[in-house]
PDB file of C-alpha atoms in Angstrom:
ATOM      1  CA  UNK A   1     -11.498  57.613  36.938  1.00  0.00           C
ATOM      2  CA  UNK A   2      -8.660  58.530  39.254  1.00  0.00           C
ATOM      3  CA  UNK A   3      -9.278  60.338  42.550  1.00  0.00           C
ATOM      4  CA  UNK A   4      -7.848  63.693  41.330  1.00  0.00           C
ATOM      5  CA  UNK A   5     -10.289  63.886  38.385  1.00  0.00           C
ATOM      6  CA  UNK A   6     -13.163  62.899  40.658  1.00  0.00           C
ATOM      7  CA  UNK A   7     -12.257  65.662  43.089  1.00  0.00           C
ATOM      8  CA  UNK A   8     -12.050  68.262  40.296  1.00  0.00           C
ATOM      9  CA  UNK A   9     -15.455  67.148  39.015  1.00  0.00           C
ATOM     10  CA  UNK A  10     -17.095  67.553  42.396  1.00  0.00           C
ATOM     11  CA  UNK A  11     -15.524  70.995  42.782  1.00  0.00           C
ATOM     12  CA  UNK A  12     -16.755  72.072  39.330  1.00  0.00           C
ATOM     13  CA  UNK A  13     -20.264  70.852  40.110  1.00  0.00           C
ATOM     14  CA  UNK A  14     -20.154  72.724  43.427  1.00  0.00           C
ATOM     15  CA  UNK A  15     -19.108  75.994  41.747  1.00  0.00           C
ATOM     16  CA  UNK A  16     -21.852  75.650  39.117  1.00  0.00           C
ATOM     17  CA  UNK A  17     -24.593  75.866  41.738  1.00  0.00           C
ATOM     18  CA  UNK A  18     -26.373  79.196  42.244  1.00  0.00           C
ATOM     19  CA  UNK A  19     -24.755  81.181  45.040  1.00  0.00           C
ATOM     20  CA  UNK A  20     -27.774  81.034  47.303  1.00  0.00           C
ATOM     21  CA  UNK A  21     -27.911  77.217  47.091  1.00  0.00           C
ATOM     22  CA  UNK A  22     -24.273  76.562  47.943  1.00  0.00           C
ATOM     23  CA  UNK A  23     -23.604  74.915  51.282  1.00  0.00           C
ATOM     24  CA  UNK A  24     -22.784  77.474  53.954  1.00  0.00           C
ATOM     25  CA  UNK A  25     -19.704  77.247  56.065  1.00  0.00           C
ATOM     26  CA  UNK A  26     -20.701  76.287  59.561  1.00  0.00           C
ATOM     27  CA  UNK A  27     -20.019  79.072  62.048  1.00  0.00           C
ATOM     28  CA  UNK A  28     -19.084  77.822  65.438  1.00  0.00           C
ATOM     29  CA  UNK A  29     -18.896  79.665  68.713  1.00  0.00           C
ATOM     30  CA  UNK A  30     -15.149  79.573  68.394  1.00  0.00           C
ATOM     31  CA  UNK A  31     -14.990  81.656  65.192  1.00  0.00           C
ATOM     32  CA  UNK A  32     -17.775  84.184  66.030  1.00  0.00           C
ATOM     33  CA  UNK A  33     -16.434  87.706  66.650  1.00  0.00           C
ATOM     34  CA  UNK A  34     -16.478  88.651  70.297  1.00  0.00           C
ATOM     35  CA  UNK A  35     -18.350  91.819  71.313  1.00  0.00           C
ATOM     36  CA  UNK A  36     -17.285  92.665  74.802  1.00  0.00           C
ATOM     37  CA  UNK A  37     -17.570  96.018  76.532  1.00  0.00           C
ATOM     38  CA  UNK A  38     -14.876  96.920  78.983  1.00  0.00           C
ATOM     39  CA  UNK A  39     -15.522  98.787  82.198  1.00  0.00           C
ATOM     40  CA  UNK A  40     -13.694 101.816  80.761  1.00  0.00           C
ATOM     41  CA  UNK A  41     -16.227 102.056  77.892  1.00  0.00           C
ATOM     42  CA  UNK A  42     -19.157 102.413  80.290  1.00  0.00           C
ATOM     43  CA  UNK A  43     -18.027 105.465  82.241  1.00  0.00           C
ATOM     44  CA  UNK A  44     -18.409 109.187  81.562  1.00  0.00           C
ATOM     45  CA  UNK A  45     -15.522 111.039  79.928  1.00  0.00           C
ATOM     46  CA  UNK A  46     -13.755 113.135  82.530  1.00  0.00           C
ATOM     47  CA  UNK A  47     -14.069 116.444  80.645  1.00  0.00           C
ATOM     48  CA  UNK A  48     -17.839 115.897  80.282  1.00  0.00           C
ATOM     49  CA  UNK A  49     -18.105 115.020  83.978  1.00  0.00           C
ATOM     50  CA  UNK A  50     -16.360 118.279  84.943  1.00  0.00           C
ATOM     51  CA  UNK A  51     -18.481 120.355  82.529  1.00  0.00           C
ATOM     52  CA  UNK A  52     -21.679 118.760  83.823  1.00  0.00           C
ATOM     53  CA  UNK A  53     -20.670 119.655  87.367  1.00  0.00           C
ATOM     54  CA  UNK A  54     -20.840 123.325  86.349  1.00  0.00           C
ATOM     55  CA  UNK A  55     -17.134 124.117  86.679  1.00  0.00           C
ATOM     56  CA  UNK A  56     -16.381 125.057  83.069  1.00  0.00           C
ATOM     57  CA  UNK A  57     -16.779 123.969  79.453  1.00  0.00           C
ATOM     58  CA  UNK A  58     -15.410 120.662  78.140  1.00  0.00           C
ATOM     59  CA  UNK A  59     -12.609 122.406  76.268  1.00  0.00           C
ATOM     60  CA  UNK A  60     -11.528 124.272  79.383  1.00  0.00           C
ATOM     61  CA  UNK A  61     -11.776 121.029  81.354  1.00  0.00           C
ATOM     62  CA  UNK A  62      -9.192 119.431  79.052  1.00  0.00           C
ATOM     63  CA  UNK A  63      -6.759 122.223  79.934  1.00  0.00           C
ATOM     64  CA  UNK A  64      -7.376 121.818  83.658  1.00  0.00           C
ATOM     65  CA  UNK A  65      -6.907 118.044  83.386  1.00  0.00           C
ATOM     66  CA  UNK A  66      -3.640 118.472  81.497  1.00  0.00           C
ATOM     67  CA  UNK A  67      -2.310 120.874  84.133  1.00  0.00           C
ATOM     68  CA  UNK A  68      -3.053 118.543  87.037  1.00  0.00           C
ATOM     69  CA  UNK A  69      -6.164 120.092  88.595  1.00  0.00           C
ATOM     70  CA  UNK A  70      -8.103 116.830  88.827  1.00  0.00           C
ATOM     71  CA  UNK A  71      -7.765 113.774  91.044  1.00  0.00           C
ATOM     72  CA  UNK A  72      -9.918 110.640  91.099  1.00  0.00           C
ATOM     73  CA  UNK A  73      -9.945 108.497  94.232  1.00  0.00           C
ATOM     74  CA  UNK A  74      -6.859 110.373  95.378  1.00  0.00           C
ATOM     75  CA  UNK A  75      -4.892 109.734  92.172  1.00  0.00           C
ATOM     76  CA  UNK A  76      -3.800 112.551  89.872  1.00  0.00           C
ATOM     77  CA  UNK A  77      -5.367 112.168  86.418  1.00  0.00           C
ATOM     78  CA  UNK A  78      -3.941 113.909  83.344  1.00  0.00           C
ATOM     79  CA  UNK A  79      -5.394 111.554  80.721  1.00  0.00           C
ATOM     80  CA  UNK A  80      -7.905 113.354  78.474  1.00  0.00           C
ATOM     81  CA  UNK A  81      -9.989 110.306  77.640  1.00  0.00           C
ATOM     82  CA  UNK A  82     -10.247 108.943  81.169  1.00  0.00           C
ATOM     83  CA  UNK A  83     -13.744 107.685  82.021  1.00  0.00           C
ATOM     84  CA  UNK A  84     -15.247 108.255  85.435  1.00  0.00           C
ATOM     85  CA  UNK A  85     -16.922 105.159  86.884  1.00  0.00           C
ATOM     86  CA  UNK A  86     -19.872 105.037  89.297  1.00  0.00           C
ATOM     87  CA  UNK A  87     -18.610 105.480  92.839  1.00  0.00           C
ATOM     88  CA  UNK A  88     -15.458 107.391  91.824  1.00  0.00           C
ATOM     89  CA  UNK A  89     -14.601 110.428  93.920  1.00  0.00           C
ATOM     90  CA  UNK A  90     -13.647 113.273  91.593  1.00  0.00           C
ATOM     91  CA  UNK A  91     -11.939 116.329  93.033  1.00  0.00           C
ATOM     92  CA  UNK A  92     -11.251 119.584  91.222  1.00  0.00           C
ATOM     93  CA  UNK A  93      -8.516 121.630  92.929  1.00  0.00           C
ATOM     94  CA  UNK A  94      -9.187 119.575  96.034  1.00  0.00           C
ATOM     95  CA  UNK A  95     -12.964 120.129  96.073  1.00  0.00           C
ATOM     96  CA  UNK A  96     -15.266 117.140  95.606  1.00  0.00           C
ATOM     97  CA  UNK A  97     -17.512 117.595  92.554  1.00  0.00           C
ATOM     98  CA  UNK A  98     -20.392 115.588  91.104  1.00  0.00           C
ATOM     99  CA  UNK A  99     -22.575 115.453  88.002  1.00  0.00           C
ATOM    100  CA  UNK A 100     -25.699 117.279  89.061  1.00  0.00           C
ATOM    101  CA  UNK A 101     -29.015 117.865  87.408  1.00  0.00           C
ATOM    102  CA  UNK A 102     -28.853 121.018  85.319  1.00  0.00           C
ATOM    103  CA  UNK A 103     -30.497 124.017  86.985  1.00  0.00           C
ATOM    104  CA  UNK A 104     -31.360 127.402  85.484  1.00  0.00           C
ATOM    105  CA  UNK A 105     -32.458 130.302  87.696  1.00  0.00           C
ATOM    106  CA  UNK A 106     -33.223 133.886  86.623  1.00  0.00           C
ATOM    107  CA  UNK A 107     -32.886 136.733  89.142  1.00  0.00           C
ATOM    108  CA  UNK A 108     -34.051 140.339  88.884  1.00  0.00           C
ATOM    109  CA  UNK A 109     -31.096 141.785  90.762  1.00  0.00           C
ATOM    110  CA  UNK A 110     -31.592 144.831  93.033  1.00  0.00           C
ATOM    111  CA  UNK A 111     -28.944 147.453  93.832  1.00  0.00           C
ATOM    112  CA  UNK A 112     -26.230 147.013  96.449  1.00  0.00           C
ATOM    113  CA  UNK A 113     -25.584 143.332  95.793  1.00  0.00           C
ATOM    114  CA  UNK A 114     -22.288 142.230  94.312  1.00  0.00           C
ATOM    115  CA  UNK A 115     -22.018 139.467  91.727  1.00  0.00           C
ATOM    116  CA  UNK A 116     -19.702 137.029  93.436  1.00  0.00           C
ATOM    117  CA  UNK A 117     -20.003 133.694  95.198  1.00  0.00           C
ATOM    118  CA  UNK A 118     -18.842 135.152  98.530  1.00  0.00           C
ATOM    119  CA  UNK A 119     -17.271 138.326  99.883  1.00  0.00           C
ATOM    120  CA  UNK A 120     -14.514 138.520 102.499  1.00  0.00           C
ATOM    121  CA  UNK A 121     -15.688 142.043 103.438  1.00  0.00           C
ATOM    122  CA  UNK A 122     -19.116 140.830 104.453  1.00  0.00           C
ATOM    123  CA  UNK A 123     -21.027 142.639 101.723  1.00  0.00           C
ATOM    124  CA  UNK A 124     -24.285 141.229 100.419  1.00  0.00           C
ATOM    125  CA  UNK A 125     -23.933 139.015  97.340  1.00  0.00           C
ATOM    126  CA  UNK A 126     -26.381 137.795  94.725  1.00  0.00           C
ATOM    127  CA  UNK A 127     -26.004 134.316  96.224  1.00  0.00           C
ATOM    128  CA  UNK A 128     -27.903 135.545  99.297  1.00  0.00           C
ATOM    129  CA  UNK A 129     -30.924 136.163  97.069  1.00  0.00           C
ATOM    130  CA  UNK A 130     -31.067 132.720  95.415  1.00  0.00           C
ATOM    131  CA  UNK A 131     -29.867 130.556  98.303  1.00  0.00           C
ATOM    132  CA  UNK A 132     -33.180 128.664  98.452  1.00  0.00           C
ATOM    133  CA  UNK A 133     -33.580 128.293  94.681  1.00  0.00           C
ATOM    134  CA  UNK A 134     -32.024 124.823  94.409  1.00  0.00           C
ATOM    135  CA  UNK A 135     -29.967 122.315  96.357  1.00  0.00           C
ATOM    136  CA  UNK A 136     -27.388 122.208  93.537  1.00  0.00           C
ATOM    137  CA  UNK A 137     -24.541 124.707  93.516  1.00  0.00           C
ATOM    138  CA  UNK A 138     -25.224 127.249  90.767  1.00  0.00           C
ATOM    139  CA  UNK A 139     -23.097 130.115  89.488  1.00  0.00           C
ATOM    140  CA  UNK A 140     -23.867 133.540  87.979  1.00  0.00           C
ATOM    141  CA  UNK A 141     -23.429 133.820  84.212  1.00  0.00           C
ATOM    142  CA  UNK A 142     -21.378 136.961  83.686  1.00  0.00           C
ATOM    143  CA  UNK A 143     -21.537 139.917  86.052  1.00  0.00           C
ATOM    144  CA  UNK A 144     -23.571 142.951  86.990  1.00  0.00           C
ATOM    145  CA  UNK A 145     -21.772 145.546  89.083  1.00  0.00           C
ATOM    146  CA  UNK A 146     -23.016 146.462  92.539  1.00  0.00           C
ATOM    147  CA  UNK A 147     -25.233 149.368  91.471  1.00  0.00           C
ATOM    148  CA  UNK A 148     -26.580 147.761  88.281  1.00  0.00           C
ATOM    149  CA  UNK A 149     -29.982 146.117  88.490  1.00  0.00           C
ATOM    150  CA  UNK A 150     -31.812 143.664  86.274  1.00  0.00           C
ATOM    151  CA  UNK A 151     -31.500 140.200  84.811  1.00  0.00           C
ATOM    152  CA  UNK A 152     -28.856 137.800  86.032  1.00  0.00           C
ATOM    153  CA  UNK A 153     -28.862 134.117  85.098  1.00  0.00           C
ATOM    154  CA  UNK A 154     -27.515 131.356  87.360  1.00  0.00           C
ATOM    155  CA  UNK A 155     -26.764 127.786  86.304  1.00  0.00           C
ATOM    156  CA  UNK A 156     -24.523 124.765  86.864  1.00  0.00           C
ATOM    157  CA  UNK A 157     -24.429 124.169  83.095  1.00  0.00           C
ATOM    158  CA  UNK A 158     -20.815 125.063  82.377  1.00  0.00           C
ATOM    159  CA  UNK A 159     -21.082 124.591  78.609  1.00  0.00           C
ATOM    160  CA  UNK A 160     -24.037 126.966  78.331  1.00  0.00           C
ATOM    161  CA  UNK A 161     -22.466 129.549  80.643  1.00  0.00           C
ATOM    162  CA  UNK A 162     -19.359 129.626  78.454  1.00  0.00           C
ATOM    163  CA  UNK A 163     -21.493 130.057  75.349  1.00  0.00           C
ATOM    164  CA  UNK A 164     -23.573 132.890  76.801  1.00  0.00           C
ATOM    165  CA  UNK A 165     -20.551 134.910  77.913  1.00  0.00           C
ATOM    166  CA  UNK A 166     -18.492 134.597  74.722  1.00  0.00           C
ATOM    167  CA  UNK A 167     -18.818 137.640  72.398  1.00  0.00           C
ATOM    168  CA  UNK A 168     -18.720 135.508  69.224  1.00  0.00           C
ATOM    169  CA  UNK A 169     -22.211 134.172  69.983  1.00  0.00           C
ATOM    170  CA  UNK A 170     -23.675 137.713  69.919  1.00  0.00           C
ATOM    171  CA  UNK A 171     -25.882 137.128  72.943  1.00  0.00           C
ATOM    172  CA  UNK A 172     -28.306 140.049  73.146  1.00  0.00           C
ATOM    173  CA  UNK A 173     -28.104 142.259  76.258  1.00  0.00           C
ATOM    174  CA  UNK A 174     -30.368 145.290  76.403  1.00  0.00           C
ATOM    175  CA  UNK A 175     -29.933 147.970  79.086  1.00  0.00           C
ATOM    176  CA  UNK A 176     -32.018 150.937  80.192  1.00  0.00           C
ATOM    177  CA  UNK A 177     -29.567 153.688  81.135  1.00  0.00           C
ATOM    178  CA  UNK A 178     -30.606 156.833  83.038  1.00  0.00           C
ATOM    179  CA  UNK A 179     -28.145 159.706  82.498  1.00  0.00           C
ATOM    180  CA  UNK A 180     -27.357 162.802  84.568  1.00  0.00           C
ATOM    181  CA  UNK A 181     -28.231 165.031  81.591  1.00  0.00           C
ATOM    182  CA  UNK A 182     -29.971 164.812  78.236  1.00  0.00           C
ATOM    183  CA  UNK A 183     -28.137 162.825  75.570  1.00  0.00           C
ATOM    184  CA  UNK A 184     -27.583 165.157  72.635  1.00  0.00           C
ATOM    185  CA  UNK A 185     -28.581 164.021  69.172  1.00  0.00           C
ATOM    186  CA  UNK A 186     -24.992 164.458  67.960  1.00  0.00           C
ATOM    187  CA  UNK A 187     -23.689 162.156  70.712  1.00  0.00           C
ATOM    188  CA  UNK A 188     -26.433 159.649  69.947  1.00  0.00           C
ATOM    189  CA  UNK A 189     -25.179 159.512  66.349  1.00  0.00           C
ATOM    190  CA  UNK A 190     -21.600 159.055  67.596  1.00  0.00           C
ATOM    191  CA  UNK A 191     -22.740 156.074  69.664  1.00  0.00           C
ATOM    192  CA  UNK A 192     -24.050 154.552  66.455  1.00  0.00           C
ATOM    193  CA  UNK A 193     -20.602 154.786  64.874  1.00  0.00           C
ATOM    194  CA  UNK A 194     -17.229 153.393  65.915  1.00  0.00           C
ATOM    195  CA  UNK A 195     -16.643 153.757  69.646  1.00  0.00           C
ATOM    196  CA  UNK A 196     -13.186 153.060  71.065  1.00  0.00           C
ATOM    197  CA  UNK A 197     -12.931 152.430  74.817  1.00  0.00           C
ATOM    198  CA  UNK A 198      -9.541 151.826  76.426  1.00  0.00           C
ATOM    199  CA  UNK A 199      -7.987 151.213  73.017  1.00  0.00           C
ATOM    200  CA  UNK A 200     -10.556 148.596  71.934  1.00  0.00           C
ATOM    201  CA  UNK A 201     -13.595 148.934  69.697  1.00  0.00           C
ATOM    202  CA  UNK A 202     -16.927 148.425  71.433  1.00  0.00           C
ATOM    203  CA  UNK A 203     -19.652 146.789  69.393  1.00  0.00           C
ATOM    204  CA  UNK A 204     -22.886 148.668  70.105  1.00  0.00           C
ATOM    205  CA  UNK A 205     -25.663 146.786  68.349  1.00  0.00           C
ATOM    206  CA  UNK A 206     -28.340 149.447  68.841  1.00  0.00           C
ATOM    207  CA  UNK A 207     -28.916 152.637  70.809  1.00  0.00           C
ATOM    208  CA  UNK A 208     -31.894 155.005  70.985  1.00  0.00           C
ATOM    209  CA  UNK A 209     -33.942 157.274  73.198  1.00  0.00           C
ATOM    210  CA  UNK A 210     -36.618 155.417  75.127  1.00  0.00           C
ATOM    211  CA  UNK A 211     -39.975 156.319  73.606  1.00  0.00           C
ATOM    212  CA  UNK A 212     -42.192 158.479  75.801  1.00  0.00           C
ATOM    213  CA  UNK A 213     -39.369 159.331  78.224  1.00  0.00           C
ATOM    214  CA  UNK A 214     -37.022 162.282  78.662  1.00  0.00           C
ATOM    215  CA  UNK A 215     -33.846 162.391  76.598  1.00  0.00           C
ATOM    216  CA  UNK A 216     -31.941 161.262  79.699  1.00  0.00           C
ATOM    217  CA  UNK A 217     -33.440 157.763  79.283  1.00  0.00           C
ATOM    218  CA  UNK A 218     -31.574 155.657  76.746  1.00  0.00           C
ATOM    219  CA  UNK A 219     -31.794 152.059  75.588  1.00  0.00           C
ATOM    220  CA  UNK A 220     -28.516 150.463  74.553  1.00  0.00           C
ATOM    221  CA  UNK A 221     -27.956 146.963  73.228  1.00  0.00           C
ATOM    222  CA  UNK A 222     -24.504 145.356  73.301  1.00  0.00           C
ATOM    223  CA  UNK A 223     -22.953 141.896  73.269  1.00  0.00           C
ATOM    224  CA  UNK A 224     -19.642 142.838  74.874  1.00  0.00           C
ATOM    225  CA  UNK A 225     -18.892 141.290  78.248  1.00  0.00           C
ATOM    226  CA  UNK A 226     -16.273 143.814  79.364  1.00  0.00           C
ATOM    227  CA  UNK A 227     -16.488 145.020  82.948  1.00  0.00           C
ATOM    228  CA  UNK A 228     -18.692 148.138  83.456  1.00  0.00           C
ATOM    229  CA  UNK A 229     -18.677 148.668  79.695  1.00  0.00           C
ATOM    230  CA  UNK A 230     -22.044 150.472  79.453  1.00  0.00           C
ATOM    231  CA  UNK A 231     -21.043 153.008  82.104  1.00  0.00           C
ATOM    232  CA  UNK A 232     -17.670 153.493  80.399  1.00  0.00           C
ATOM    233  CA  UNK A 233     -19.344 154.109  77.039  1.00  0.00           C
ATOM    234  CA  UNK A 234     -21.386 157.025  78.350  1.00  0.00           C
ATOM    235  CA  UNK A 235     -18.520 158.356  80.481  1.00  0.00           C
ATOM    236  CA  UNK A 236     -16.452 158.462  77.304  1.00  0.00           C
ATOM    237  CA  UNK A 237     -18.899 161.083  75.953  1.00  0.00           C
ATOM    238  CA  UNK A 238     -19.162 163.046  79.196  1.00  0.00           C
ATOM    239  CA  UNK A 239     -22.277 161.505  80.750  1.00  0.00           C
ATOM    240  CA  UNK A 240     -22.730 159.888  84.150  1.00  0.00           C
ATOM    241  CA  UNK A 241     -25.034 156.878  84.428  1.00  0.00           C
ATOM    242  CA  UNK A 242     -27.266 157.381  87.472  1.00  0.00           C
ATOM    243  CA  UNK A 243     -29.229 154.155  86.994  1.00  0.00           C
ATOM    244  CA  UNK A 244     -28.540 151.080  84.898  1.00  0.00           C
ATOM    245  CA  UNK A 245     -30.981 148.208  84.464  1.00  0.00           C
ATOM    246  CA  UNK A 246     -30.543 145.108  82.296  1.00  0.00           C
ATOM    247  CA  UNK A 247     -33.978 144.430  80.835  1.00  0.00           C
ATOM    248  CA  UNK A 248     -33.194 141.659  78.324  1.00  0.00           C
ATOM    249  CA  UNK A 249     -30.554 138.936  78.473  1.00  0.00           C
ATOM    250  CA  UNK A 250     -30.317 136.228  75.782  1.00  0.00           C
ATOM    251  CA  UNK A 251     -34.024 136.577  75.000  1.00  0.00           C
ATOM    252  CA  UNK A 252     -35.053 136.414  78.671  1.00  0.00           C
ATOM    253  CA  UNK A 253     -37.087 139.330  80.041  1.00  0.00           C
ATOM    254  CA  UNK A 254     -38.168 140.707  83.435  1.00  0.00           C
ATOM    255  CA  UNK A 255     -41.852 140.089  82.738  1.00  0.00           C
ATOM    256  CA  UNK A 256     -43.654 139.075  85.951  1.00  0.00           C
ATOM    257  CA  UNK A 257     -40.369 139.031  87.868  1.00  0.00           C
ATOM    258  CA  UNK A 258     -40.262 141.721  90.603  1.00  0.00           C
ATOM    259  CA  UNK A 259     -36.971 143.242  91.755  1.00  0.00           C
ATOM    260  CA  UNK A 260     -35.133 140.958  94.160  1.00  0.00           C
ATOM    261  CA  UNK A 261     -37.091 137.850  93.138  1.00  0.00           C
ATOM    262  CA  UNK A 262     -36.032 134.800  91.152  1.00  0.00           C
ATOM    263  CA  UNK A 263     -37.695 132.059  89.113  1.00  0.00           C
ATOM    264  CA  UNK A 264     -36.636 128.875  87.356  1.00  0.00           C
ATOM    265  CA  UNK A 265     -36.588 128.880  83.563  1.00  0.00           C
ATOM    266  CA  UNK A 266     -39.216 127.016  81.588  1.00  0.00           C
ATOM    267  CA  UNK A 267     -38.135 124.098  79.406  1.00  0.00           C
ATOM    268  CA  UNK A 268     -38.844 126.204  76.321  1.00  0.00           C
ATOM    269  CA  UNK A 269     -36.561 128.983  77.595  1.00  0.00           C
ATOM    270  CA  UNK A 270     -33.823 126.433  78.262  1.00  0.00           C
ATOM    271  CA  UNK A 271     -34.211 125.030  74.755  1.00  0.00           C
ATOM    272  CA  UNK A 272     -34.020 128.532  73.285  1.00  0.00           C
ATOM    273  CA  UNK A 273     -30.764 129.249  75.127  1.00  0.00           C
ATOM    274  CA  UNK A 274     -29.171 126.077  73.797  1.00  0.00           C
ATOM    275  CA  UNK A 275     -30.193 127.073  70.267  1.00  0.00           C
ATOM    276  CA  UNK A 276     -28.440 130.459  70.388  1.00  0.00           C
TER     277      UNK A 276
END
């Protein structure tokens, strides 16, 4: 038998074996796939780092990065997918920022405090009231004007803050408004219809007299974030708001929280906010 026939015979015999009994090809270290992780894969994406620092949401962070607001170790970074490594110094508009533990603080705001981080006219701000709440830098979510009292949330969770202030999420805000005169039934019905303020429709989710009180006391629920919108709504119908108190915000209430005091949120409350 010549060598070619012998070779074909061995090959045929080999192929006739059951698959699980065929000799396996030896895998050497040389032909094993390499699974290496580069330094860049281990870091935190820059937009997440900025959002976690409480500056803004991830989507907004991408815009800031693109427009040159961020430097790392003194170098301008405009790359969206850049990963921050341990020890990197990240600056946003020249200010050093860091990924901090998320903090959530609820304040029952009194009158005569403005909702701003600082005031060049020396007026009292809400930051004066929560200065000992946490070592992390936290920010108010939305605004309450100087004479409006009630619930104001502070956090360094930029993603959540963006969510809670965007009208599309229909975050519930309930106010107790005291008026300078009784709200007529006809005007109450008008408030339950289409209300146009400054050329834009205002979405009033619910409005009613407060049970057991005079007709000057009204509860109004909205999810608009427009400046002084509750006062403007009543002014539109000829009423002046003498007192305005926010009693519910995103499911949070003033229960056991005296005026001018603050408390940290429970883990369940934090979970509920993230589920909105």
